[in-house]
């Protein structure tokens, strides 16, 4: 019975793995049409994002129109993140410093979207993001809106309760995708960046893309 059950489990796992591999091959990004970039995996065709409405740290709303006209990097995170978020934001800040001379009307944008709205108010999130770089935008929303937004970018997140969560509701972390979504100047999902990140390559690629798309 043990061998039979083990065989069934292995068969299911293999089928799931093949299905994931096929899905990544068919729907995932590739280097085709990468515009000569080294840090970005581009989709064959940019994807229009569904409507979204997030609260920014400066009191304004982050809606699709706000992201047009610039190449934009979107990263999911939260202020209590112990490692991945601060590391990624530090690397992005190093890239941002290299394109500060680009006019503001064309300068690439970096957007941190908090997936922990229970603890991350827009004001707190803004202070956190600006500690890495003054130009970093910060936004959040209610969980259903965040889930729809994350899904449209091909990303996921979920609450990870700690050992004492039942006694302390604040004892939790947030598991989330570590990739960075790349939006083109039309606000469409054009590709993504996967860790580990190279600040120099990111800066070089975004400067190159901005020069190509400038009017």
Tab-separated table of C-alpha atoms in Angstrom:
chain	number	residue	atom	x	y	z
A	1	UNK	CA	0.000	0.000	0.000
A	2	UNK	CA	2.858	2.379	0.861
A	3	UNK	CA	4.507	1.904	-2.531
A	4	UNK	CA	1.219	2.355	-4.340
A	5	UNK	CA	0.406	5.569	-2.495
A	6	UNK	CA	3.935	6.840	-3.002
A	7	UNK	CA	3.626	6.174	-6.714
A	8	UNK	CA	0.364	8.099	-6.887
A	9	UNK	CA	1.872	11.075	-5.047
A	10	UNK	CA	4.904	11.109	-7.313
A	11	UNK	CA	2.690	10.928	-10.391
A	12	UNK	CA	0.626	13.878	-9.189
A	13	UNK	CA	3.757	15.871	-8.369
A	14	UNK	CA	5.232	15.135	-11.783
A	15	UNK	CA	2.029	16.163	-13.535
A	16	UNK	CA	1.905	19.382	-11.530
A	17	UNK	CA	5.526	20.123	-12.325
A	18	UNK	CA	4.999	19.551	-16.031
A	19	UNK	CA	1.917	21.740	-15.938
A	20	UNK	CA	3.842	24.561	-14.258
A	21	UNK	CA	6.676	24.219	-16.747
A	22	UNK	CA	4.235	24.372	-19.664
A	23	UNK	CA	2.446	27.370	-18.196
A	24	UNK	CA	5.719	29.237	-17.730
A	25	UNK	CA	6.746	28.406	-21.271
A	26	UNK	CA	3.461	29.539	-22.795
A	27	UNK	CA	2.476	32.459	-20.564
A	28	UNK	CA	5.668	33.520	-18.829
A	29	UNK	CA	8.074	36.230	-19.957
A	30	UNK	CA	11.052	35.572	-22.140
A	31	UNK	CA	14.076	37.441	-23.429
A	32	UNK	CA	12.538	37.688	-26.898
A	33	UNK	CA	12.094	41.315	-27.867
A	34	UNK	CA	14.032	42.361	-24.779
A	35	UNK	CA	15.114	45.673	-26.355
A	36	UNK	CA	18.721	44.790	-25.616
A	37	UNK	CA	18.211	44.799	-21.846
A	38	UNK	CA	19.918	42.433	-19.428
A	39	UNK	CA	17.823	42.725	-16.256
A	40	UNK	CA	14.297	42.506	-17.701
A	41	UNK	CA	12.376	39.484	-18.950
A	42	UNK	CA	9.838	40.843	-21.438
A	43	UNK	CA	6.442	39.400	-22.296
A	44	UNK	CA	5.831	38.843	-25.978
A	45	UNK	CA	2.980	41.361	-25.888
A	46	UNK	CA	2.491	44.015	-23.188
A	47	UNK	CA	-0.619	43.371	-21.071
A	48	UNK	CA	-3.153	46.077	-20.280
A	49	UNK	CA	-3.839	46.181	-16.555
A	50	UNK	CA	-7.406	46.169	-15.230
A	51	UNK	CA	-8.600	49.249	-13.360
A	52	UNK	CA	-6.996	49.835	-9.973
A	53	UNK	CA	-7.180	52.541	-7.320
A	54	UNK	CA	-4.601	52.655	-4.531
A	55	UNK	CA	-3.986	55.260	-1.829
A	56	UNK	CA	-0.604	56.992	-2.143
A	57	UNK	CA	1.376	58.297	0.796
A	58	UNK	CA	0.938	61.922	-0.346
A	59	UNK	CA	-2.849	61.676	-0.171
A	60	UNK	CA	-3.440	61.278	-3.907
A	61	UNK	CA	-4.764	58.194	-5.691
A	62	UNK	CA	-2.626	55.832	-7.734
A	63	UNK	CA	-4.718	55.003	-10.777
A	64	UNK	CA	-3.703	53.728	-14.249
A	65	UNK	CA	-3.302	57.218	-15.714
A	66	UNK	CA	-0.738	58.137	-13.064
A	67	UNK	CA	1.705	55.555	-14.400
A	68	UNK	CA	1.627	56.654	-18.026
A	69	UNK	CA	4.537	58.489	-19.588
A	70	UNK	CA	7.215	56.695	-17.565
A	71	UNK	CA	8.812	53.280	-17.344
A	72	UNK	CA	7.735	52.060	-13.904
A	73	UNK	CA	9.020	49.368	-11.543
A	74	UNK	CA	6.452	47.980	-9.082
A	75	UNK	CA	7.497	46.004	-6.016
A	76	UNK	CA	5.243	44.384	-3.408
A	77	UNK	CA	6.405	44.649	0.198
A	78	UNK	CA	5.639	45.884	3.715
A	79	UNK	CA	7.398	47.997	6.305
A	80	UNK	CA	7.908	45.174	8.819
A	81	UNK	CA	9.661	43.019	6.205
A	82	UNK	CA	12.928	41.810	7.784
A	83	UNK	CA	15.120	41.231	4.749
A	84	UNK	CA	13.801	40.999	1.188
A	85	UNK	CA	12.079	44.404	1.128
A	86	UNK	CA	14.876	46.568	2.547
A	87	UNK	CA	17.446	44.757	0.421
A	88	UNK	CA	15.433	45.243	-2.772
A	89	UNK	CA	14.608	48.883	-2.017
A	90	UNK	CA	18.296	49.566	-1.325
A	91	UNK	CA	19.238	48.050	-4.675
A	92	UNK	CA	16.515	50.021	-6.454
A	93	UNK	CA	17.683	53.219	-4.744
A	94	UNK	CA	21.178	52.628	-6.114
A	95	UNK	CA	19.653	52.405	-9.592
A	96	UNK	CA	17.474	55.482	-9.022
A	97	UNK	CA	20.509	57.600	-8.145
A	98	UNK	CA	21.940	56.833	-11.580
A	99	UNK	CA	18.950	58.242	-13.467
A	100	UNK	CA	18.297	61.331	-11.306
A	101	UNK	CA	19.537	63.599	-14.112
A	102	UNK	CA	16.708	62.461	-16.412
A	103	UNK	CA	13.946	65.131	-16.551
A	104	UNK	CA	11.143	64.437	-14.081
A	105	UNK	CA	8.623	64.183	-16.920
A	106	UNK	CA	10.463	61.123	-18.272
A	107	UNK	CA	12.316	59.775	-15.235
A	108	UNK	CA	11.601	56.076	-14.448
A	109	UNK	CA	9.439	55.499	-11.400
A	110	UNK	CA	9.692	53.024	-8.561
A	111	UNK	CA	6.489	52.131	-6.709
A	112	UNK	CA	6.368	50.227	-3.427
A	113	UNK	CA	2.919	48.700	-2.839
A	114	UNK	CA	2.362	47.520	0.722
A	115	UNK	CA	0.466	44.246	1.071
A	116	UNK	CA	0.064	44.853	4.809
A	117	UNK	CA	-2.608	47.574	5.015
A	118	UNK	CA	-3.477	46.606	8.611
A	119	UNK	CA	-0.180	48.044	9.837
A	120	UNK	CA	1.035	50.189	6.956
A	121	UNK	CA	-0.890	53.442	6.780
A	122	UNK	CA	-0.081	55.525	3.687
A	123	UNK	CA	1.846	58.009	5.844
A	124	UNK	CA	3.946	55.341	7.541
A	125	UNK	CA	4.561	53.640	4.216
A	126	UNK	CA	5.702	56.911	2.659
A	127	UNK	CA	8.225	57.561	5.432
A	128	UNK	CA	9.584	54.045	4.990
A	129	UNK	CA	9.886	54.267	1.203
A	130	UNK	CA	11.434	57.746	1.192
A	131	UNK	CA	14.112	56.616	3.632
A	132	UNK	CA	15.542	54.606	0.726
A	133	UNK	CA	15.029	57.212	-2.015
A	134	UNK	CA	13.047	60.451	-2.094
A	135	UNK	CA	11.460	59.628	-5.473
A	136	UNK	CA	10.050	56.237	-4.513
A	137	UNK	CA	6.261	56.217	-4.641
A	138	UNK	CA	4.355	54.317	-1.973
A	139	UNK	CA	0.769	53.068	-2.060
A	140	UNK	CA	-1.597	50.557	-0.507
A	141	UNK	CA	-5.293	49.653	-0.425
A	142	UNK	CA	-7.728	47.226	1.157
A	143	UNK	CA	-6.842	43.551	0.802
A	144	UNK	CA	-9.337	42.698	-1.996
A	145	UNK	CA	-8.055	45.612	-4.100
A	146	UNK	CA	-4.449	44.595	-3.425
A	147	UNK	CA	-5.199	41.008	-4.408
A	148	UNK	CA	-6.679	42.113	-7.731
A	149	UNK	CA	-3.734	44.422	-8.392
A	150	UNK	CA	-1.136	41.796	-7.474
A	151	UNK	CA	-2.865	39.165	-9.613
A	152	UNK	CA	-2.847	41.513	-12.616
A	153	UNK	CA	0.928	41.737	-12.224
A	154	UNK	CA	1.288	37.953	-11.933
A	155	UNK	CA	2.195	38.214	-8.252
A	156	UNK	CA	0.817	36.823	-4.992
A	157	UNK	CA	0.888	37.527	-1.258
A	158	UNK	CA	-0.610	36.102	1.914
A	159	UNK	CA	-0.520	36.616	5.658
A	160	UNK	CA	1.783	34.224	7.538
A	161	UNK	CA	0.643	33.979	11.205
A	162	UNK	CA	3.359	33.644	13.854
A	163	UNK	CA	3.473	31.205	16.759
A	164	UNK	CA	1.571	33.562	19.070
A	165	UNK	CA	-0.896	34.959	16.528
A	166	UNK	CA	-3.953	33.786	18.472
A	167	UNK	CA	-2.839	35.740	21.529
A	168	UNK	CA	-1.306	38.639	19.594
A	169	UNK	CA	-2.980	39.625	16.292
A	170	UNK	CA	0.139	41.595	15.330
A	171	UNK	CA	2.280	38.449	15.379
A	172	UNK	CA	2.372	37.808	11.664
A	173	UNK	CA	4.461	38.391	8.588
A	174	UNK	CA	3.556	38.692	4.911
A	175	UNK	CA	4.726	36.243	2.270
A	176	UNK	CA	4.875	37.931	-1.127
A	177	UNK	CA	6.407	37.686	-4.570
A	178	UNK	CA	9.953	39.023	-4.694
A	179	UNK	CA	9.968	39.904	-8.405
A	180	UNK	CA	9.599	43.432	-9.764
A	181	UNK	CA	6.919	44.199	-12.354
A	182	UNK	CA	7.973	46.399	-15.272
A	183	UNK	CA	5.342	48.715	-16.744
A	184	UNK	CA	5.867	50.543	-20.034
A	185	UNK	CA	5.014	54.247	-20.618
A	186	UNK	CA	1.476	53.207	-21.606
A	187	UNK	CA	0.990	51.703	-18.141
A	188	UNK	CA	0.960	48.133	-19.492
A	189	UNK	CA	2.696	45.151	-17.921
A	190	UNK	CA	5.698	44.750	-20.207
A	191	UNK	CA	7.864	42.307	-18.256
A	192	UNK	CA	9.475	41.550	-14.929
A	193	UNK	CA	12.748	41.402	-13.070
A	194	UNK	CA	13.647	38.392	-10.959
A	195	UNK	CA	16.096	38.402	-8.032
A	196	UNK	CA	18.972	38.664	-7.485
A	197	UNK	CA	18.981	42.261	-8.701
A	198	UNK	CA	21.895	44.164	-10.192
A	199	UNK	CA	21.473	47.939	-9.602
A	200	UNK	CA	23.899	48.861	-12.387
A	201	UNK	CA	22.081	46.663	-14.915
A	202	UNK	CA	18.679	47.981	-13.814
A	203	UNK	CA	19.838	51.587	-14.171
A	204	UNK	CA	21.423	50.943	-17.562
A	205	UNK	CA	18.302	49.184	-18.882
A	206	UNK	CA	15.849	51.815	-17.651
A	207	UNK	CA	17.941	54.672	-18.997
A	208	UNK	CA	18.166	52.923	-22.361
A	209	UNK	CA	14.397	52.230	-22.465
A	210	UNK	CA	13.582	55.801	-21.467
A	211	UNK	CA	15.775	57.200	-24.232
A	212	UNK	CA	14.093	54.937	-26.804
A	213	UNK	CA	10.548	55.848	-25.747
A	214	UNK	CA	11.127	59.584	-25.226
A	215	UNK	CA	9.006	61.765	-27.533
